[in-house]
PDB file of C-alpha atoms in Angstrom:
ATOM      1  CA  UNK A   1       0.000   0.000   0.000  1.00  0.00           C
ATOM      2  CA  UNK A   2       1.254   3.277  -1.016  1.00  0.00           C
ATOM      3  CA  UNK A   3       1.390   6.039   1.322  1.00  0.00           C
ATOM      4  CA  UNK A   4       0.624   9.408   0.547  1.00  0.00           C
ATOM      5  CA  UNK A   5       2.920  12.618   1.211  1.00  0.00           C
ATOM      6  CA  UNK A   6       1.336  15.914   2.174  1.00  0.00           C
ATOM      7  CA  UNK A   7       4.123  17.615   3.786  1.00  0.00           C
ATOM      8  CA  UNK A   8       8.325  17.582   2.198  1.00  0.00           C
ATOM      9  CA  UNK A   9      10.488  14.957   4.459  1.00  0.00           C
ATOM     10  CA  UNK A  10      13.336  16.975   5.868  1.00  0.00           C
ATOM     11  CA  UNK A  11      16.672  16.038   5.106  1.00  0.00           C
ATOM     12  CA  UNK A  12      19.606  16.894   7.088  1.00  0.00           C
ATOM     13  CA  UNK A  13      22.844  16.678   4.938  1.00  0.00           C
ATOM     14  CA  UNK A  14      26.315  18.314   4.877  1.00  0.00           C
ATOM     15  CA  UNK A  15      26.917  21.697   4.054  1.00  0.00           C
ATOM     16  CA  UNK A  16      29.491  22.545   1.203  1.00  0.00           C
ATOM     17  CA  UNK A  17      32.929  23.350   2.330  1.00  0.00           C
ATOM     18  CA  UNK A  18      33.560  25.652  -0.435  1.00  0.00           C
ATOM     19  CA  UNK A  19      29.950  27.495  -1.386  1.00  0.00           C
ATOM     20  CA  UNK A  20      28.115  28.960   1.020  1.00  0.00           C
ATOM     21  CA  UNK A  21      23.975  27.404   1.163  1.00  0.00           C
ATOM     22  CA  UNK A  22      25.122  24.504  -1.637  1.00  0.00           C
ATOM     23  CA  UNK A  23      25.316  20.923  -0.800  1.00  0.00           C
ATOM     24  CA  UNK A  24      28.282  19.385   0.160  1.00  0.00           C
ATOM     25  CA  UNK A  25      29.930  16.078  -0.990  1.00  0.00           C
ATOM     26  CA  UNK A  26      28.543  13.111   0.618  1.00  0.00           C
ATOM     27  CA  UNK A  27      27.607   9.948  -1.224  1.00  0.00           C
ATOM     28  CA  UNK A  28      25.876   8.486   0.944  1.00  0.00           C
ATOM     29  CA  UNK A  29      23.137  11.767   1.545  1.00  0.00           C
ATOM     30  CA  UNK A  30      23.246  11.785  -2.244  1.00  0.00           C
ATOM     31  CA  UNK A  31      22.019   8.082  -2.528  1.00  0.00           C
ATOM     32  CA  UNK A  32      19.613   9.289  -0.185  1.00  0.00           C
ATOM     33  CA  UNK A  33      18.071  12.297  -2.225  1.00  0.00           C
ATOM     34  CA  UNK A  34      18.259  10.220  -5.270  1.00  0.00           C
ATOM     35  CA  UNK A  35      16.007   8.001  -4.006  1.00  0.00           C
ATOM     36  CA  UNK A  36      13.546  10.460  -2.930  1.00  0.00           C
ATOM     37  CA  UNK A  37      14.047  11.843  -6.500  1.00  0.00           C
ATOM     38  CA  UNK A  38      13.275   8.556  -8.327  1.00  0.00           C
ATOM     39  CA  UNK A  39      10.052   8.371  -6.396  1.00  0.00           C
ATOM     40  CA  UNK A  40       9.082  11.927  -7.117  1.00  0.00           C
ATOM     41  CA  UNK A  41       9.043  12.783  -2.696  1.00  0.00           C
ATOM     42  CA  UNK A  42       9.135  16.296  -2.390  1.00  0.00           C
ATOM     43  CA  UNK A  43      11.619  16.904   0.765  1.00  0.00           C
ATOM     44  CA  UNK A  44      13.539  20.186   2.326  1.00  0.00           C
ATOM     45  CA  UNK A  45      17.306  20.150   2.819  1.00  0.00           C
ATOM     46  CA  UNK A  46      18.475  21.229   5.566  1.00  0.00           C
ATOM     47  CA  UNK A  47      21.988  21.678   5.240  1.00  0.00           C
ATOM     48  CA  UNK A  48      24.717  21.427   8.206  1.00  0.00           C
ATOM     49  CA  UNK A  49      28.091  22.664   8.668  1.00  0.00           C
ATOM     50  CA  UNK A  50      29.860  19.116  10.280  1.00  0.00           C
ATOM     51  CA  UNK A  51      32.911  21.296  11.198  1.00  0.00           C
ATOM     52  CA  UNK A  52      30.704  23.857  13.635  1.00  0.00           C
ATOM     53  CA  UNK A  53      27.963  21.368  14.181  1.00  0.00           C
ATOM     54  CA  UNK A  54      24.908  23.730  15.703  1.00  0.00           C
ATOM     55  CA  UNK A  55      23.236  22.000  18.628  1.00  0.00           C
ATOM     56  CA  UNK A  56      19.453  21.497  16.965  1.00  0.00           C
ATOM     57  CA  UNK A  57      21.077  18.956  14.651  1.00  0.00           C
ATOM     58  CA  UNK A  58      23.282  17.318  17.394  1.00  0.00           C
ATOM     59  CA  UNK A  59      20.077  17.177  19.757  1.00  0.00           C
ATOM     60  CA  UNK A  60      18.367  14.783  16.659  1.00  0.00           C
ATOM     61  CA  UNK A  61      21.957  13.337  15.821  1.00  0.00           C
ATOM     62  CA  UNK A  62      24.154  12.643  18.720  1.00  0.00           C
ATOM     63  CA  UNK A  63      26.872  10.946  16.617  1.00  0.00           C
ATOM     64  CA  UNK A  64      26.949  14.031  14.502  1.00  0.00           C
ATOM     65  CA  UNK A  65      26.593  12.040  10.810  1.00  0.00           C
ATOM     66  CA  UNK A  66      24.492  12.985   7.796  1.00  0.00           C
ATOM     67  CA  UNK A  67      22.729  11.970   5.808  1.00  0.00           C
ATOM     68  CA  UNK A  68      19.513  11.673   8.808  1.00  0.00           C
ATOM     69  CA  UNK A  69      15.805  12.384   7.877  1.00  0.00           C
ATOM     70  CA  UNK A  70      12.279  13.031   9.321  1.00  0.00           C
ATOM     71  CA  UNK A  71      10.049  10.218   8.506  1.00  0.00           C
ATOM     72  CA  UNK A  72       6.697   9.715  10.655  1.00  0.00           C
ATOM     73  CA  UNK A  73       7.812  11.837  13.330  1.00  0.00           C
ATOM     74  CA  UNK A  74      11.136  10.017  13.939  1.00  0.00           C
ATOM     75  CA  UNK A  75      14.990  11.333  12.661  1.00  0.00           C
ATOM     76  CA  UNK A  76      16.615   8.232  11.072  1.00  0.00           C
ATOM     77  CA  UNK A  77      20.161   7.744  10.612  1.00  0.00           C
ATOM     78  CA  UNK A  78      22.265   5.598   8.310  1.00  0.00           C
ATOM     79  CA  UNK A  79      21.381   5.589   4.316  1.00  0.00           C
ATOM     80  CA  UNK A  80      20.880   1.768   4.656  1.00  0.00           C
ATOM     81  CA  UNK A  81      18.560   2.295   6.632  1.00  0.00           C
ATOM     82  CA  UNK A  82      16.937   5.606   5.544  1.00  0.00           C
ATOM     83  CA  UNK A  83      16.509   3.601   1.703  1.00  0.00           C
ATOM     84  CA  UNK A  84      14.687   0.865   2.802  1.00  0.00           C
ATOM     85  CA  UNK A  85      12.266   2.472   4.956  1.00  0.00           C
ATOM     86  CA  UNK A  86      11.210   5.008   2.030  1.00  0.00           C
ATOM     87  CA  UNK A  87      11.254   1.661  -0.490  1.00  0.00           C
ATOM     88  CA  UNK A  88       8.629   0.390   2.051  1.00  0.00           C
ATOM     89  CA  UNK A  89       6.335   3.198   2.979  1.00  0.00           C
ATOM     90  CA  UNK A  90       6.421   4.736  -1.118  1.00  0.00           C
ATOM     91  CA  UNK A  91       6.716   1.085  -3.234  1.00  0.00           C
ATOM     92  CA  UNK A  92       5.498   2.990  -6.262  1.00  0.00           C
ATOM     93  CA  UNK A  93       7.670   3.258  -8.574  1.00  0.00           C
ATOM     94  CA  UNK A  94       9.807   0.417  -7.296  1.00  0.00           C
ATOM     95  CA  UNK A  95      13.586   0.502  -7.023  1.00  0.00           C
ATOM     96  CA  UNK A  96      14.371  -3.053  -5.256  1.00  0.00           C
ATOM     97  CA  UNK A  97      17.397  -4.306  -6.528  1.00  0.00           C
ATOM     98  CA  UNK A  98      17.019  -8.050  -5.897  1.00  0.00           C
ATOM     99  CA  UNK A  99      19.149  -9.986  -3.048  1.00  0.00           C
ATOM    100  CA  UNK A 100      21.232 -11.724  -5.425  1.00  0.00           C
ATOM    101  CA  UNK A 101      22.308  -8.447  -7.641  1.00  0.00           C
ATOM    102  CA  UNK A 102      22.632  -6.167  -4.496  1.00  0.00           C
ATOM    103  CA  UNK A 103      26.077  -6.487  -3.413  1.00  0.00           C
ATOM    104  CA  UNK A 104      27.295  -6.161  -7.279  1.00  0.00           C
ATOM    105  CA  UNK A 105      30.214  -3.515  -6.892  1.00  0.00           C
ATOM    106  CA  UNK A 106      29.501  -3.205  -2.993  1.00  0.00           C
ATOM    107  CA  UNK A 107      33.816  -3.550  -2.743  1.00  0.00           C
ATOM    108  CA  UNK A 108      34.623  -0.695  -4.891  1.00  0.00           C
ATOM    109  CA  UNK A 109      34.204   1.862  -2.478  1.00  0.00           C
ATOM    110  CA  UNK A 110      36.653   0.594   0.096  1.00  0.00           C
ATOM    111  CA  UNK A 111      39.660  -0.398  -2.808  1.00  0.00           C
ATOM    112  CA  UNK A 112      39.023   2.996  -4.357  1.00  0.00           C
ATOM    113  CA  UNK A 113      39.368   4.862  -0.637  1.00  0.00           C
ATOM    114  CA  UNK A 114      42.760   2.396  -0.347  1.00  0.00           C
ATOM    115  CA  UNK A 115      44.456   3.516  -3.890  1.00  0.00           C
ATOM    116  CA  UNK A 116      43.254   6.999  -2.512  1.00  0.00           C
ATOM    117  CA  UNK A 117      45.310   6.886   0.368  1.00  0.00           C
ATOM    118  CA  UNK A 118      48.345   4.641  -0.846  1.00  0.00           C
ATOM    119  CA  UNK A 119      51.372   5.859  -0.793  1.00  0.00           C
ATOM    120  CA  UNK A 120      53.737   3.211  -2.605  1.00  0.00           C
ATOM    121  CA  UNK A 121      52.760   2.510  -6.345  1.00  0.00           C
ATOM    122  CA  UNK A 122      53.869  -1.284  -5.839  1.00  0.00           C
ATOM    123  CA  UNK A 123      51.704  -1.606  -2.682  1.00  0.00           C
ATOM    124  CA  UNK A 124      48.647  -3.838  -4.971  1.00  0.00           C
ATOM    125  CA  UNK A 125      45.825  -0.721  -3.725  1.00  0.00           C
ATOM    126  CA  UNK A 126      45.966   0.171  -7.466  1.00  0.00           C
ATOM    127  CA  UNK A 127      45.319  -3.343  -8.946  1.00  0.00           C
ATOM    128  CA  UNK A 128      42.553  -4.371  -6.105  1.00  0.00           C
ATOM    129  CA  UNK A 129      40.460  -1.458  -7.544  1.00  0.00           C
ATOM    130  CA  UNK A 130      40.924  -2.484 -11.321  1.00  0.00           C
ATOM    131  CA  UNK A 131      40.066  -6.020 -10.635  1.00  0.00           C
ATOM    132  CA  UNK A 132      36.990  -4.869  -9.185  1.00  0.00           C
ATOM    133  CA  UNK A 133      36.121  -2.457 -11.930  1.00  0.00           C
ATOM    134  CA  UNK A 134      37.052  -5.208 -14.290  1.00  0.00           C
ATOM    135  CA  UNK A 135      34.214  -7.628 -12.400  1.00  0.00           C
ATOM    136  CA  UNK A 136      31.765  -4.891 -12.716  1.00  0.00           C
ATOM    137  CA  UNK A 137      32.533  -4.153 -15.918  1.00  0.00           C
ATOM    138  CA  UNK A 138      31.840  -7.990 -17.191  1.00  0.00           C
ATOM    139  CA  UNK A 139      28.795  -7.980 -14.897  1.00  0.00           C
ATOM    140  CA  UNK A 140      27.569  -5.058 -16.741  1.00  0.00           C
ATOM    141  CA  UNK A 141      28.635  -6.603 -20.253  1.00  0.00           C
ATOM    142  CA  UNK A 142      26.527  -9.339 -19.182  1.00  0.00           C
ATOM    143  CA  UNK A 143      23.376  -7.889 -17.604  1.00  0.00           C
ATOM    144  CA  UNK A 144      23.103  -4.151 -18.107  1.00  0.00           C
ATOM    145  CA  UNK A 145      23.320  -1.627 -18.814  1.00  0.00           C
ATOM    146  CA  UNK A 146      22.337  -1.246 -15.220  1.00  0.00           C
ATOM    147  CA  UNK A 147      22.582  -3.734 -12.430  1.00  0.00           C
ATOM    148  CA  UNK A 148      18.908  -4.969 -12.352  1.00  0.00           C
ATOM    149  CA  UNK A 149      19.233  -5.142 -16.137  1.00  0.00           C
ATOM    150  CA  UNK A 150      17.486  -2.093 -18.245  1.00  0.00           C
ATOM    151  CA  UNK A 151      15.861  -0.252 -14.927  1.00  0.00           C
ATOM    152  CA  UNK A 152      17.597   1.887 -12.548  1.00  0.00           C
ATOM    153  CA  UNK A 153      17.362   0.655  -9.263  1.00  0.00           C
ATOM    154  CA  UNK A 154      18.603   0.713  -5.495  1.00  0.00           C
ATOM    155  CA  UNK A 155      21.824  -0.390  -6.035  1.00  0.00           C
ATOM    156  CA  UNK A 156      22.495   1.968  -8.689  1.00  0.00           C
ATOM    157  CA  UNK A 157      21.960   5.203  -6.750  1.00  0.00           C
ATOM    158  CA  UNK A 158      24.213   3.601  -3.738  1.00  0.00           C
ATOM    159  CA  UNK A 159      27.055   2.841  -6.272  1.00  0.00           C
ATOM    160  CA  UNK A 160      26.626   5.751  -8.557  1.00  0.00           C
ATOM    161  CA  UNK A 161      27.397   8.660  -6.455  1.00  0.00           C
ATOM    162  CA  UNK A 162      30.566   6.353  -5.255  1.00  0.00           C
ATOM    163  CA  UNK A 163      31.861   6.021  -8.676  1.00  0.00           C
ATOM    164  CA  UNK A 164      31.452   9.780  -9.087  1.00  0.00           C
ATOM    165  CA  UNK A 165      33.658  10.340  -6.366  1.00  0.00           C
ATOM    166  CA  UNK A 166      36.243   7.898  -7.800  1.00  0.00           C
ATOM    167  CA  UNK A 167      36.172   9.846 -10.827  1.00  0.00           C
ATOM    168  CA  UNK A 168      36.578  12.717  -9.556  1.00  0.00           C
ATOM    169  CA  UNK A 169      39.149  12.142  -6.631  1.00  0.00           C
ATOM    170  CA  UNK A 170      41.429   9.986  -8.460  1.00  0.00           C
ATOM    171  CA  UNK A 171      41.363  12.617 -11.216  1.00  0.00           C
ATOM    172  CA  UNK A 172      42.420  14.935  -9.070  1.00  0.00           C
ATOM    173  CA  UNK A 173      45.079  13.352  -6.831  1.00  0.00           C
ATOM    174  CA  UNK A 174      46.224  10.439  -9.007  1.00  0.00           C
ATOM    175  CA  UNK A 175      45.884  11.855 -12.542  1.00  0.00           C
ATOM    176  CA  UNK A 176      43.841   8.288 -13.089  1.00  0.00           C
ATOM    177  CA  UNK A 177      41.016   7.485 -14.701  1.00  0.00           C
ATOM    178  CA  UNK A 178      38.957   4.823 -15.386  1.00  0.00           C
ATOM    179  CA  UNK A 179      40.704   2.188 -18.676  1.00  0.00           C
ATOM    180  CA  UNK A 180      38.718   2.449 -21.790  1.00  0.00           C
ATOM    181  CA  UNK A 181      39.430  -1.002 -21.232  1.00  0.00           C
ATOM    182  CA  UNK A 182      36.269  -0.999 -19.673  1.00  0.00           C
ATOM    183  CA  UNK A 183      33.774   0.564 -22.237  1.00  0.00           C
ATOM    184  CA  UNK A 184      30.751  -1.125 -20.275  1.00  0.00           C
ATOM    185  CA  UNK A 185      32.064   0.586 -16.763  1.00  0.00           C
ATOM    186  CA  UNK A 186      32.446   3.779 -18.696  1.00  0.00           C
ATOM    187  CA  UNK A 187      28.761   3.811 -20.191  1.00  0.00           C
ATOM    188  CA  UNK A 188      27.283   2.747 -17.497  1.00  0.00           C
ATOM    189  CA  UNK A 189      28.796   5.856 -15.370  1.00  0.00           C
ATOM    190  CA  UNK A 190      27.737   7.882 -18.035  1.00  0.00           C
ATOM    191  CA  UNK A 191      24.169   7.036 -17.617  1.00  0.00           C
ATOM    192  CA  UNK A 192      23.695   7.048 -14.646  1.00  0.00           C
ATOM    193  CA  UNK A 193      25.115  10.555 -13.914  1.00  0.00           C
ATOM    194  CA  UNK A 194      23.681  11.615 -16.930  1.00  0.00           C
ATOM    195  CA  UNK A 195      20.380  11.359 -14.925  1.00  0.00           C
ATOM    196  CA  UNK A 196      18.243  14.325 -14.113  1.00  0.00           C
ATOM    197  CA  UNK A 197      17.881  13.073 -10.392  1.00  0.00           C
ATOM    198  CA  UNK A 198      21.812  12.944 -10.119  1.00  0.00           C
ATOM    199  CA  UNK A 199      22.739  15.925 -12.105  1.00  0.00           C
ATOM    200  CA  UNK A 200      20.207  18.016  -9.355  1.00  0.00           C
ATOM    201  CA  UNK A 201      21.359  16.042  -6.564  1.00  0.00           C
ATOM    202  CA  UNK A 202      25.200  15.850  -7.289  1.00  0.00           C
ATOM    203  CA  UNK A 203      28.027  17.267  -5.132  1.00  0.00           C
ATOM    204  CA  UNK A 204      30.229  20.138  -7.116  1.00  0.00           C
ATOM    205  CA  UNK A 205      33.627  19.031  -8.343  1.00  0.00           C
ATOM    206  CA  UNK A 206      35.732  20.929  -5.516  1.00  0.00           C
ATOM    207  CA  UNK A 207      33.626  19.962  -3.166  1.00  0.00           C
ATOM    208  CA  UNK A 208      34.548  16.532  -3.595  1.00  0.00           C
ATOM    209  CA  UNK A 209      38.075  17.430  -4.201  1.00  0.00           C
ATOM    210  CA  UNK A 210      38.208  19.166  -0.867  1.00  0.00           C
ATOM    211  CA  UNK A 211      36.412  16.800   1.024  1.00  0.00           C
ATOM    212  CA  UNK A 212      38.939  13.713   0.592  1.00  0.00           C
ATOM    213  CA  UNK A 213      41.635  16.068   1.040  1.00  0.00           C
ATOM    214  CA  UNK A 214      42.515  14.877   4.507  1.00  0.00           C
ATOM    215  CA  UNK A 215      42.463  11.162   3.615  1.00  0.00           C
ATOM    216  CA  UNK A 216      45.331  11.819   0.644  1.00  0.00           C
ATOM    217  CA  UNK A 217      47.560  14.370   2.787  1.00  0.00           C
ATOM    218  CA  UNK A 218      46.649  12.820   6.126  1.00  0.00           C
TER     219      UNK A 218
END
């Protein structure tokens, strides 16, 4: 049963460290709003500085982490969580990935944070990443163009805004970029940040250049 939505969910996410009143670079809050996109739920950002946290948002977030939102009266942390509760109280249009294509490219993240950080060019942190690009890419070659075939779904807007960051970071601080090696990786990023819903919902370049500063210089 599909409810109905009178009133915008508030969504607290992070403030941009470079603009003031744009939204900052967080992948997670953006797989969030991207969700609430591709089911057409009107919400309000409300956007919070993490480096002077004010104490209304700490009061509703004691840990201090975005992305956290307002649904039937209760804040709710934790964009695992957040997804799955809006998938179940607004079904229509659905974007269930199913169990056995969920955790296709759910190991990129962490390889692409560890090439991030690495130091030593022999250290393997480069290949781990490419093999898993490479096993997305055949996945995709095989059963896209996105995971759950030709629909967008939940997995995509989880792994999409990751992959943007990739992009983006390792540009930046690596001069790398993804092989044409993999053409069905490379169209299938294409796609899916060609997509209205992540165009409106993405973080701006030096936002996301800024914001993994501290991970690459330590």
């Amino acid at each position: 049963m599909s409810s109905k939505l009178s009133d915008p969910i508030e969504v607290c996410a992070k403030q941009s460290l470079t603009t003031p009143n744009k939204l900052g670079d967080c992948p997670f809050t953006q797989r969030v709003l991207l969700t609430l996109e591709e089911k057409h739920l009107p919400y309000e950002l409300k956007l919070v500085d993490l480096k002077n946290k004010p104490e209304w948002f700490l009061e509703i977030s004691p840990e201090g982490k975005v992305p956290i939102i307002k649904l039937d009266e209760k804040w709710i942390p934790d964009s695992d969580v957040i997804t799955q509760k809006l998938e179940e109280k607004f079904p229509e249009p659905s974007l269930v990935t199913p169990p056995e294509k969920a955790s296709v490219g759910s190991k990129i993240f962490s390889t692409f944070i560890g090439f991030l950080k690495s130091k030593d060019p022999s250290d393997g942190t480069e290949q781990a990443l490419l093999d898993e690009l490479t096993a997305l890419n055949k996945y995709l070659e095989e059963n896209g163009p996105f995971i759950n075939g030709k629909e967008v779904s939940a997995a995509d807007l989880s792994l999409g805004p990751k992959l943007y960051h990739l992009e983006i970071a390792l540009g930046h601080y690596k001069k790398w970029s993804v092989p044409d090696s993999l053409p069905y990786l490379k169209s299938y990023m294409k796609a899916i940040f060609s997509l209205d819903s992540f165009i409106k919902t993405q973080a701006q370049l030096e936002d996301v250049i800024e914001g993994w500063r501290s991970k690459v210089e330590g």
